[in-house]
PDB file of C-alpha atoms in Angstrom:
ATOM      1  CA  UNK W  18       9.590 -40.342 -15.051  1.00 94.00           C
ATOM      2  CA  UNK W  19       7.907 -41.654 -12.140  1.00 97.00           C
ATOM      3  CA  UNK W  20       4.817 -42.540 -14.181  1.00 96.00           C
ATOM      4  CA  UNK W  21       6.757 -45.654 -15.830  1.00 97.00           C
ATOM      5  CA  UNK W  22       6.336 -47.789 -12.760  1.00 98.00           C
ATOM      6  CA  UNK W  23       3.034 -49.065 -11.321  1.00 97.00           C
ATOM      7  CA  UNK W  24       1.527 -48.539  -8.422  1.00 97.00           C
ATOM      8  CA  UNK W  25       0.897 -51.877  -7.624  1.00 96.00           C
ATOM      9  CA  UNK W  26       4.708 -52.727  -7.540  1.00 96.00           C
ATOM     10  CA  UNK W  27       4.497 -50.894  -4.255  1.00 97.00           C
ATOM     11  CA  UNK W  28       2.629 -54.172  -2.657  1.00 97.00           C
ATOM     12  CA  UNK W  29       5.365 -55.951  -0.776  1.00 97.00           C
ATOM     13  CA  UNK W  30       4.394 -59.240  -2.611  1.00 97.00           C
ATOM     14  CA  UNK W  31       6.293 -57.733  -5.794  1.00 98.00           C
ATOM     15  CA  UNK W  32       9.687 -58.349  -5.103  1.00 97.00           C
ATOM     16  CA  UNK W  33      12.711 -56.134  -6.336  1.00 97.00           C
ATOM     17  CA  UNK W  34      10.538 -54.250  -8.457  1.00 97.00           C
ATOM     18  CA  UNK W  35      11.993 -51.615 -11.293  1.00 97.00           C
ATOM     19  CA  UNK W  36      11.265 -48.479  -8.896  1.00 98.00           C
ATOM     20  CA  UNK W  37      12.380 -50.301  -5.754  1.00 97.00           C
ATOM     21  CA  UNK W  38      16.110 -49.390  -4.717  1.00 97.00           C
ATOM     22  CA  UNK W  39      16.953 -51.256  -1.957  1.00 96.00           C
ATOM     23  CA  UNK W  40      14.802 -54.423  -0.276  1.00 96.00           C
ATOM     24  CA  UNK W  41      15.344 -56.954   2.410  1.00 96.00           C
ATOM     25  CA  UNK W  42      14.666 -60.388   1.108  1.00 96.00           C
ATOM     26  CA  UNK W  43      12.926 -62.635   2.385  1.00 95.00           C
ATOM     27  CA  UNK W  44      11.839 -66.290   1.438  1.00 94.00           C
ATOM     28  CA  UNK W  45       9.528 -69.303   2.399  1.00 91.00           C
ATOM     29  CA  UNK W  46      10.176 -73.394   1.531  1.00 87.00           C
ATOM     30  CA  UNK W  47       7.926 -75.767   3.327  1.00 82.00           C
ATOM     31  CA  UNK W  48      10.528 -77.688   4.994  1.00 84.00           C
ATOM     32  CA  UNK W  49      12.812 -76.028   3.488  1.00 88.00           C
ATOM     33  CA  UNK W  50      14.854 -72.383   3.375  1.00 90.00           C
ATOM     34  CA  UNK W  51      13.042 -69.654   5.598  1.00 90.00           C
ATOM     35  CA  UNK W  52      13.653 -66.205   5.849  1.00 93.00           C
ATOM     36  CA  UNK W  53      10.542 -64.320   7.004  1.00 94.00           C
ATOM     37  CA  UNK W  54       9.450 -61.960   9.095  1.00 94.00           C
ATOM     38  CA  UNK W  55       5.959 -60.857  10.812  1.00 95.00           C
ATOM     39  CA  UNK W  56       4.962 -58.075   9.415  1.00 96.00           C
ATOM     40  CA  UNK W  57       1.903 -59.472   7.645  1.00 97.00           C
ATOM     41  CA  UNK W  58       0.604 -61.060  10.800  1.00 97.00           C
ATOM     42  CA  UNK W  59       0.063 -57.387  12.178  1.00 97.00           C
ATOM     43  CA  UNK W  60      -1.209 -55.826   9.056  1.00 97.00           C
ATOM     44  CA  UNK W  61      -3.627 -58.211   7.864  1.00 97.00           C
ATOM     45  CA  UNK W  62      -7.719 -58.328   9.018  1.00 97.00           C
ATOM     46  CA  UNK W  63      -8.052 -60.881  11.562  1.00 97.00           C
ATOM     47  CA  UNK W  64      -8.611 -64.579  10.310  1.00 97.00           C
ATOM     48  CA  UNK W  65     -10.965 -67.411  11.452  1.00 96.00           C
ATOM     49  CA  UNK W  66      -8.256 -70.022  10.739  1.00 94.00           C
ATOM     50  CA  UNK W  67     -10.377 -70.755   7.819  1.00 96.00           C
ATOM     51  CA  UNK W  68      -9.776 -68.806   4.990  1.00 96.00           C
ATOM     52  CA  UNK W  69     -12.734 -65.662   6.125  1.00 98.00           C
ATOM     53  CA  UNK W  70     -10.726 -62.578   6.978  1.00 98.00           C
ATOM     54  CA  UNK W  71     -13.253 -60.445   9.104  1.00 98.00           C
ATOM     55  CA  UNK W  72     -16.334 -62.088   7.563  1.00 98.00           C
ATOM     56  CA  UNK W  73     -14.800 -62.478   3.939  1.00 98.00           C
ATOM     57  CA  UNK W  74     -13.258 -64.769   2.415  1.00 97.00           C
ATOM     58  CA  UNK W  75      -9.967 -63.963   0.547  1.00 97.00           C
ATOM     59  CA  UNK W  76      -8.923 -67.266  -1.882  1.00 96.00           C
ATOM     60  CA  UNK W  77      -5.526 -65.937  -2.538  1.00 95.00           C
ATOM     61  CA  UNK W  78      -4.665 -65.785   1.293  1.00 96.00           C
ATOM     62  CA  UNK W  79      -5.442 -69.316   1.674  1.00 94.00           C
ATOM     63  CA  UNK W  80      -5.987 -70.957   5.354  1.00 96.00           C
ATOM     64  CA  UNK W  81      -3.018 -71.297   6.362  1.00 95.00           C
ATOM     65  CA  UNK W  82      -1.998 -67.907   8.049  1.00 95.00           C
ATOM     66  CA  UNK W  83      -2.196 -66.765  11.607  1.00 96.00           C
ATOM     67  CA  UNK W  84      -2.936 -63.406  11.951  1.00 96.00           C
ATOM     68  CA  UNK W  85      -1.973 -61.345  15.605  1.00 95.00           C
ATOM     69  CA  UNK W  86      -3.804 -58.630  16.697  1.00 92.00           C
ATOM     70  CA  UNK W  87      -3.889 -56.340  13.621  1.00 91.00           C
ATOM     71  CA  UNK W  88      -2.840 -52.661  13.615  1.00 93.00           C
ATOM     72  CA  UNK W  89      -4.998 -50.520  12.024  1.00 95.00           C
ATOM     73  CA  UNK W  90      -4.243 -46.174  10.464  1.00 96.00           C
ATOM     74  CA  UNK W  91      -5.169 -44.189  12.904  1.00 95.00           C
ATOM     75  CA  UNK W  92      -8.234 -41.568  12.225  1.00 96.00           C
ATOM     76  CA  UNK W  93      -5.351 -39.134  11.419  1.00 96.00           C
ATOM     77  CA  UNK W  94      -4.366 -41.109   8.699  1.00 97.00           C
ATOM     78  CA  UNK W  95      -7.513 -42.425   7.393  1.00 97.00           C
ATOM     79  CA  UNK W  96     -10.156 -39.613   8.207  1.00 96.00           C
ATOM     80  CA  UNK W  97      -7.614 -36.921   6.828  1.00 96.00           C
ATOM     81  CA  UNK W  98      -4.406 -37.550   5.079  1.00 96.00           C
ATOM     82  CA  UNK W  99      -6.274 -40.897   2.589  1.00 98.00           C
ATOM     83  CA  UNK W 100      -9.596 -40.927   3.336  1.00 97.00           C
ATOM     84  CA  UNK W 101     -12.459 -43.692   1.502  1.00 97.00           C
ATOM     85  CA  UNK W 102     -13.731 -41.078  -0.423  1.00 96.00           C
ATOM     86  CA  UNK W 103     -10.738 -39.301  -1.573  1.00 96.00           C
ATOM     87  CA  UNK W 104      -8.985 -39.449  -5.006  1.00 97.00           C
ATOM     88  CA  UNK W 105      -5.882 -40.804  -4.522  1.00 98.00           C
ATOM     89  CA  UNK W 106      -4.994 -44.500  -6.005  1.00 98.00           C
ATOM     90  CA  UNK W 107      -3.136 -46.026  -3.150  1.00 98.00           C
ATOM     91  CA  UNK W 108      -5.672 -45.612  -0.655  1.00 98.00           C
ATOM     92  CA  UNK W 109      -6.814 -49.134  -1.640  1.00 97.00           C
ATOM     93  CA  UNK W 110      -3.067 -50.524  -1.249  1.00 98.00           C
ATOM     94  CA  UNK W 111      -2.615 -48.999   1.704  1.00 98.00           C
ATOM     95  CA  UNK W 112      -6.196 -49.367   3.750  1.00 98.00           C
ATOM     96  CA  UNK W 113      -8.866 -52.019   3.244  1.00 98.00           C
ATOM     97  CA  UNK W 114     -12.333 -51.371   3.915  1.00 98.00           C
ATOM     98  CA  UNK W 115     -13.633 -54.464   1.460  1.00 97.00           C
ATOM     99  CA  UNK W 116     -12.558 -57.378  -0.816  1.00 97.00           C
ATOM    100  CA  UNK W 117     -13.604 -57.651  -4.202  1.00 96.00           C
ATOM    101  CA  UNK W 118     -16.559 -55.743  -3.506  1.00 96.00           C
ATOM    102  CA  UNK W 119     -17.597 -57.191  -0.666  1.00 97.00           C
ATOM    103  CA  UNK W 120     -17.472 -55.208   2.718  1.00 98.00           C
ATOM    104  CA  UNK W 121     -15.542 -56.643   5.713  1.00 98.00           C
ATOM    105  CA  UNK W 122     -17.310 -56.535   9.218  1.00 97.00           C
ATOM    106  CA  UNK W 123     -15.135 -54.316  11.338  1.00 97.00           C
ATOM    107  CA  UNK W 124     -14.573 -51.258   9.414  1.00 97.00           C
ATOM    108  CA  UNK W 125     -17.196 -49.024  10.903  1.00 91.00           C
ATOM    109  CA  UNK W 126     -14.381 -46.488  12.325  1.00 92.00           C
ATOM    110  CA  UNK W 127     -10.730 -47.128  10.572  1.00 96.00           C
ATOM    111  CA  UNK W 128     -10.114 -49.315   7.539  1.00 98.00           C
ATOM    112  CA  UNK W 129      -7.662 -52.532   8.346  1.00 98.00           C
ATOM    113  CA  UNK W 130      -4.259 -52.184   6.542  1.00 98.00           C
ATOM    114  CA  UNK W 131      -4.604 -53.247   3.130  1.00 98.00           C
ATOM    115  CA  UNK W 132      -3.051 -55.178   0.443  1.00 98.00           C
ATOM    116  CA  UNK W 133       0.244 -53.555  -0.116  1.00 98.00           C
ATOM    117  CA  UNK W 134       1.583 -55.738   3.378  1.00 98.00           C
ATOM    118  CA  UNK W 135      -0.314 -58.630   2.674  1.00 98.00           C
ATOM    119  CA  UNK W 136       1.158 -61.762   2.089  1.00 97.00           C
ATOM    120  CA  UNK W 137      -0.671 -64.223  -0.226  1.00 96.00           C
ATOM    121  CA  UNK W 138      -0.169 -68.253   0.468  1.00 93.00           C
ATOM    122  CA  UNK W 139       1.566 -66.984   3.725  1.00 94.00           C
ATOM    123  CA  UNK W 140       2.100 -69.884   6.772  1.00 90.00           C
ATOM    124  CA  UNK W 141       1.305 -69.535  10.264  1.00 93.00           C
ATOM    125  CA  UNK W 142       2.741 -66.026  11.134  1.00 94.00           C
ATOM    126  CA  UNK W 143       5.788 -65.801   9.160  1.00 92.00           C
ATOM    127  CA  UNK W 144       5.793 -64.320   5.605  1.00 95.00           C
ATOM    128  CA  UNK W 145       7.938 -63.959   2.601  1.00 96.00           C
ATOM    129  CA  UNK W 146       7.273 -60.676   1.640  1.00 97.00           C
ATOM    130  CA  UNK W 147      10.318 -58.628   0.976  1.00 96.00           C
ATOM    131  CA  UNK W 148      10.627 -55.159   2.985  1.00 95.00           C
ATOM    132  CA  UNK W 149      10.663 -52.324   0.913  1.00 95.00           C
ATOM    133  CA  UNK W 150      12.883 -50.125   2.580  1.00 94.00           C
ATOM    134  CA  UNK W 151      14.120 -47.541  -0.053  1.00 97.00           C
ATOM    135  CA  UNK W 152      12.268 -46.548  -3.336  1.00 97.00           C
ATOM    136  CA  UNK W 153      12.485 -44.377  -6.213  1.00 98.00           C
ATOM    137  CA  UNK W 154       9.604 -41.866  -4.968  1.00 98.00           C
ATOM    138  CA  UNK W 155      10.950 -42.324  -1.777  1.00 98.00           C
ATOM    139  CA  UNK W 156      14.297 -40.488  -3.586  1.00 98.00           C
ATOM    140  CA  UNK W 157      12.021 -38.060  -5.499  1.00 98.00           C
ATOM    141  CA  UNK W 158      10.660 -36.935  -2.253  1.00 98.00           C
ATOM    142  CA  UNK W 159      13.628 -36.409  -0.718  1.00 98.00           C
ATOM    143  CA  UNK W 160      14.511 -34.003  -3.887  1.00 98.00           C
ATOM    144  CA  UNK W 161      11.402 -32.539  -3.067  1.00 98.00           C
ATOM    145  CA  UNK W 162      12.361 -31.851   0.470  1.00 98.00           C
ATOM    146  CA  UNK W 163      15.927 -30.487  -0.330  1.00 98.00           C
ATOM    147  CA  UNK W 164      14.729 -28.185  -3.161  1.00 98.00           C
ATOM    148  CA  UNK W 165      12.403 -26.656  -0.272  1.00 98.00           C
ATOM    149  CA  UNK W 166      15.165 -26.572   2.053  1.00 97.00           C
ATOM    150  CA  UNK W 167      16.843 -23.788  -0.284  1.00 97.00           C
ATOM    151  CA  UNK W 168      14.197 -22.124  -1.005  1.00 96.00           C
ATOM    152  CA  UNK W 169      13.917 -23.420  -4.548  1.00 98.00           C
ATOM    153  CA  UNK W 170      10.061 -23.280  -5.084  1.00 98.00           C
ATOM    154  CA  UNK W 171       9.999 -24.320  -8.499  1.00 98.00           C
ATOM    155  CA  UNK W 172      12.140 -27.587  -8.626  1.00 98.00           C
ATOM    156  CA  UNK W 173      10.653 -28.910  -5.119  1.00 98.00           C
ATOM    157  CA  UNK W 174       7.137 -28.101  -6.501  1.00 98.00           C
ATOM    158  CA  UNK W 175       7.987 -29.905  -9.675  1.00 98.00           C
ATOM    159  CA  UNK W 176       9.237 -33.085  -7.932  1.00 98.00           C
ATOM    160  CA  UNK W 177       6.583 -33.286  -5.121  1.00 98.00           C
ATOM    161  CA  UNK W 178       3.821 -32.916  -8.274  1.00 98.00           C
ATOM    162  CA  UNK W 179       5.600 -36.311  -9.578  1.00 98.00           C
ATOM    163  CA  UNK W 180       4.384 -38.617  -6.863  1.00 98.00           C
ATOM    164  CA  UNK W 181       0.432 -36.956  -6.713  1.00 98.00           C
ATOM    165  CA  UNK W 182       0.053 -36.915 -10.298  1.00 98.00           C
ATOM    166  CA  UNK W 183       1.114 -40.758 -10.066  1.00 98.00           C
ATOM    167  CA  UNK W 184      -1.589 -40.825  -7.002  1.00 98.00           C
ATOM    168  CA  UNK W 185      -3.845 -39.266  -9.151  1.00 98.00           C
ATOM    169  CA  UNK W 186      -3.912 -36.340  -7.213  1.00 98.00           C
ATOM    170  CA  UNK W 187      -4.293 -32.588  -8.042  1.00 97.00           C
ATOM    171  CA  UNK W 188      -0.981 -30.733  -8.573  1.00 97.00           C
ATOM    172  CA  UNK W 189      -0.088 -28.535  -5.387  1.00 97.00           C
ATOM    173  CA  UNK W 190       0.010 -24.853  -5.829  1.00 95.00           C
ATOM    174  CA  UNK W 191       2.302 -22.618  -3.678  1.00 96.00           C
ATOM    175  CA  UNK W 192       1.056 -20.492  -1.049  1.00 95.00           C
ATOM    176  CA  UNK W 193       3.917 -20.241   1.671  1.00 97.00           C
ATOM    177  CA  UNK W 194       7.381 -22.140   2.107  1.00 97.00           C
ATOM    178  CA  UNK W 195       5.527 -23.210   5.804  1.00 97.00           C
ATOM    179  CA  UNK W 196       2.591 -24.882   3.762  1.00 97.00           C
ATOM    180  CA  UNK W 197       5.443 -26.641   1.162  1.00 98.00           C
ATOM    181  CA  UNK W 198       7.345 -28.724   3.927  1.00 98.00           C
ATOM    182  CA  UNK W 199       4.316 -29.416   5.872  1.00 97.00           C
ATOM    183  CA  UNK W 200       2.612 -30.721   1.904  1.00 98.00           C
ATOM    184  CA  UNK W 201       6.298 -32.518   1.456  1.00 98.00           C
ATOM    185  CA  UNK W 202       6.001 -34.126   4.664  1.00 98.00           C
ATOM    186  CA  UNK W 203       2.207 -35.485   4.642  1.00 98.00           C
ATOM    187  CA  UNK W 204       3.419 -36.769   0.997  1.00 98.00           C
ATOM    188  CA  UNK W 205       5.828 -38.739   2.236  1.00 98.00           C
ATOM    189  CA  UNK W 206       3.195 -40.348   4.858  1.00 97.00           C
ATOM    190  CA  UNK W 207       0.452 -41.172   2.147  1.00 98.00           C
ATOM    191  CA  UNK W 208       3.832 -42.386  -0.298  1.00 98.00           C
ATOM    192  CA  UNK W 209       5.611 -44.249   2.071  1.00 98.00           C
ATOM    193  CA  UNK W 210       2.913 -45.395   4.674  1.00 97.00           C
ATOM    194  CA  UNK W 211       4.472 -48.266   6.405  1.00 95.00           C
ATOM    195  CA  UNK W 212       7.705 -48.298   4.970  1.00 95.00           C
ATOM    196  CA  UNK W 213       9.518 -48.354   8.120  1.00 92.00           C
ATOM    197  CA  UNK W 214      10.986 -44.400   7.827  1.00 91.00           C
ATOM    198  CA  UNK W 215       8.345 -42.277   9.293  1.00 95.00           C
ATOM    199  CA  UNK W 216       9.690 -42.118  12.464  1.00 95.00           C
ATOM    200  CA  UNK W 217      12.671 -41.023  11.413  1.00 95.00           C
ATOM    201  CA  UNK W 218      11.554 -38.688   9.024  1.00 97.00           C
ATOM    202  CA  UNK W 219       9.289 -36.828  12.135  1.00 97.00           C
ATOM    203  CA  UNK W 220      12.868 -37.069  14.059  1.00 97.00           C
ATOM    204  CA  UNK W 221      14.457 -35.521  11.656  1.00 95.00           C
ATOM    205  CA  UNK W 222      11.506 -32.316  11.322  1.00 97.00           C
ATOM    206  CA  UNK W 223      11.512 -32.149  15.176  1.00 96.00           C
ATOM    207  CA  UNK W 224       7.847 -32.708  15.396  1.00 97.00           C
ATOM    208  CA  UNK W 225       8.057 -36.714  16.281  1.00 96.00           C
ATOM    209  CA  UNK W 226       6.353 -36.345  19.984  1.00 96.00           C
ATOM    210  CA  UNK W 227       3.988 -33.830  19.046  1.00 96.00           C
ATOM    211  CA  UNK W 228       2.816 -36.124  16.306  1.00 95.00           C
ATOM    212  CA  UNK W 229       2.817 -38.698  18.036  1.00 95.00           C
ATOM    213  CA  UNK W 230       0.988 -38.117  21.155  1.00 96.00           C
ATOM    214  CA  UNK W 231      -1.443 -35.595  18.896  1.00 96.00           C
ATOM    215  CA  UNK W 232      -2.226 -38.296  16.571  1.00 95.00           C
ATOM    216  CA  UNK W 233      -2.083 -41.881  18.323  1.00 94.00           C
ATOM    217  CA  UNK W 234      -5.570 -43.798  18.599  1.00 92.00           C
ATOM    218  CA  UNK W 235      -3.899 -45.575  21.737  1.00 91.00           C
ATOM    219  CA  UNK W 236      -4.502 -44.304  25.229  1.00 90.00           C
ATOM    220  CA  UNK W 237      -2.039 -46.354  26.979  1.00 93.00           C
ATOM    221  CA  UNK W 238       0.783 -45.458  24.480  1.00 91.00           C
ATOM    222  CA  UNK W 239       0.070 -41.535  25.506  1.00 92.00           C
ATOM    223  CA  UNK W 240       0.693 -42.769  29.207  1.00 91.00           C
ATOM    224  CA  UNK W 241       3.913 -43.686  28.568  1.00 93.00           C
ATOM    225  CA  UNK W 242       4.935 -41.873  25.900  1.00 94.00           C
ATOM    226  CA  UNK W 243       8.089 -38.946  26.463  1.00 94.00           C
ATOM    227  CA  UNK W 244       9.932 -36.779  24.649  1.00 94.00           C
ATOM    228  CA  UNK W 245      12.951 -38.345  25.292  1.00 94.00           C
ATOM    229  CA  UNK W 246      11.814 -41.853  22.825  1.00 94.00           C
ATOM    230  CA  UNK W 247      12.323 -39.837  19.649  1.00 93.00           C
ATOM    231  CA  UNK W 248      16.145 -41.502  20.805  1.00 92.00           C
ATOM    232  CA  UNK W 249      16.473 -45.068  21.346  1.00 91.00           C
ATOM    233  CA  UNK W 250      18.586 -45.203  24.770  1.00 92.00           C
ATOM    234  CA  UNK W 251      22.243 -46.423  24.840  1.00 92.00           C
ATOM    235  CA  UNK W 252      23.173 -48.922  26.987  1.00 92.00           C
ATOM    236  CA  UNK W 253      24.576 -48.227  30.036  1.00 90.00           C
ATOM    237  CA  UNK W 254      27.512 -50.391  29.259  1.00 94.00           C
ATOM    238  CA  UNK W 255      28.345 -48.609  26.179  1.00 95.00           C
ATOM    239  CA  UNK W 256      28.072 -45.307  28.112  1.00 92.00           C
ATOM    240  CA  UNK W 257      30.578 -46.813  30.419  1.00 94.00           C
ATOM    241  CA  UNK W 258      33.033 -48.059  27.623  1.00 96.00           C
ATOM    242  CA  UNK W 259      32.970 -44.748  26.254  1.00 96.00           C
ATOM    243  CA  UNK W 260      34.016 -43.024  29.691  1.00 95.00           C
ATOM    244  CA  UNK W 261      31.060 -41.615  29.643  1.00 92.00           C
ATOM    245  CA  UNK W 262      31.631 -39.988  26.513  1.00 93.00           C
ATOM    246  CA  UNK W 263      28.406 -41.222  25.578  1.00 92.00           C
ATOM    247  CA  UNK W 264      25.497 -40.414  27.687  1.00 91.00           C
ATOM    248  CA  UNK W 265      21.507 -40.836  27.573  1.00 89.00           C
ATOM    249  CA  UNK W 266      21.262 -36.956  29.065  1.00 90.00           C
ATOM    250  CA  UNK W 267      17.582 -36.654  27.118  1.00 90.00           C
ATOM    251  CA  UNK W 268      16.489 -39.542  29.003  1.00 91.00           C
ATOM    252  CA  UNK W 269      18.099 -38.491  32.520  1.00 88.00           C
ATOM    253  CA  UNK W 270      16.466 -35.231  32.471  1.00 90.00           C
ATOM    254  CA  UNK W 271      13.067 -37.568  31.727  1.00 87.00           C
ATOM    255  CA  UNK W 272      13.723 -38.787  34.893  1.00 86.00           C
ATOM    256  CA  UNK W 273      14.431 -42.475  33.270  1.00 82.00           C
TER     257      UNK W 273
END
């Protein structure tokens, strides 16, 4: 039963959690044993340096922290799949549009990232959070998915309806098998929102670059942006090792 674990373990702050499956760890010492990584210094609201993130101050953050320049959901994300006024619990672990009550000052379009990749007590720009990279609902999802696959209405219903009613979300009710893989896969972006798999999950549908370009908030990206990146390249050298065996063809007929 899904409902036995918390949403809140989902916060990458809660280490090696019940539900969680498989984590990278990571770990901070002053002066002592680091293992870190930056992905808080992307994902939190920008910081004075003095313990105010965007106009508020956040005690548990401390002063310490350096934040970059943060990344933010994009309107596809936050005006449709979890919006503010929606009904679904993780929309305030996954976006932040206050702190303890108190509104921050840059939210007037798209919420910052929220709490579930902040890192509390964090130093300079490296954290300690683990990375959640495989969970339990990630697993029921994927059940989900391959009940839908064979046309097995029932059981995929039955497994996506595990992860909304844990969401607090209304059960889904069948209208095509179409509507039930596109349902599966916008579950698995609200679920598993920065989790490090969506890309290949839209790889894996075939719908990556259409997303992609459809959805970014970034201009320059779309300028730059081809078909051919759902593949990372393969070096040349490796192409050559292999006799050739190996080639980048997507990319050649790019024109890269």
């Amino acid at each position: 039963d899904l409902q036995q674990y918390p949403l809140e373990d989902i916060m990458f702050r809660n280490k090696n959690t019940p539900e969680s499956i498989f984590e990278v760890q990571r770990t901070y010492t002053a002066g002592g044993l680091a293992v870190t990584t930056n992905v808080a210094a992307i994902c939190t609201p920008s910081h004075n340096g003095k313990g105010i993130y965007d106009g508020v101050e956040i005690p548990e953050m401390g002063t310490g922290m350096t934040t970059w320049t943060s990344m933010r959901p994009n309107s596809y994300f936050c005006d449709g799949l979890q919006t503010k006024k929606g009904n679904d619990k993780r929309k305030t672990l996954n976006m932040a549009w206050e702190y303890d009550g108190k509104p921050f000052s840059n939210v007037g379009t798209r919420p910052w990232l929220g709490p579930k990749f902040w890192c509390p007590g964090m130093q300079n720009t490296a954290d300690f959070n683990n990375q959640k990279i495989f969970r339990y609902a990630d697993a029921v999802l994927m059940m989900s998915e391959c009940y839908a696959e064979q046309e097995n209405i029932d059981e995929s219903i039955r497994y996506l309806n595990m992860v909304k009613e844990r969401a607090g979300l209304a059960p889904y009710t069948f209208k095509n098998i179409e509507s039930l893989m596109e349902e599966i896969q916008k579950e698995r972006g609200r679920e598993l929102l920065g989790e490090f798999q969506r890309k290949f999950d839209l790889v894996r549908w075939g719908i990556w670059y259409d997303q992609t370009y459809a959805y970014t908030n970034n201009a320059t990206l779309k300028g730059k942006m081809r078909p051919c990146h759902r593949y990372y390249p393969i070096p040349d050298a490796q192409c050559a090792l292999s006799g050739y065996v190996l080639t980048n063809d997507e990319y050649l007929a790019d024109g890269l």
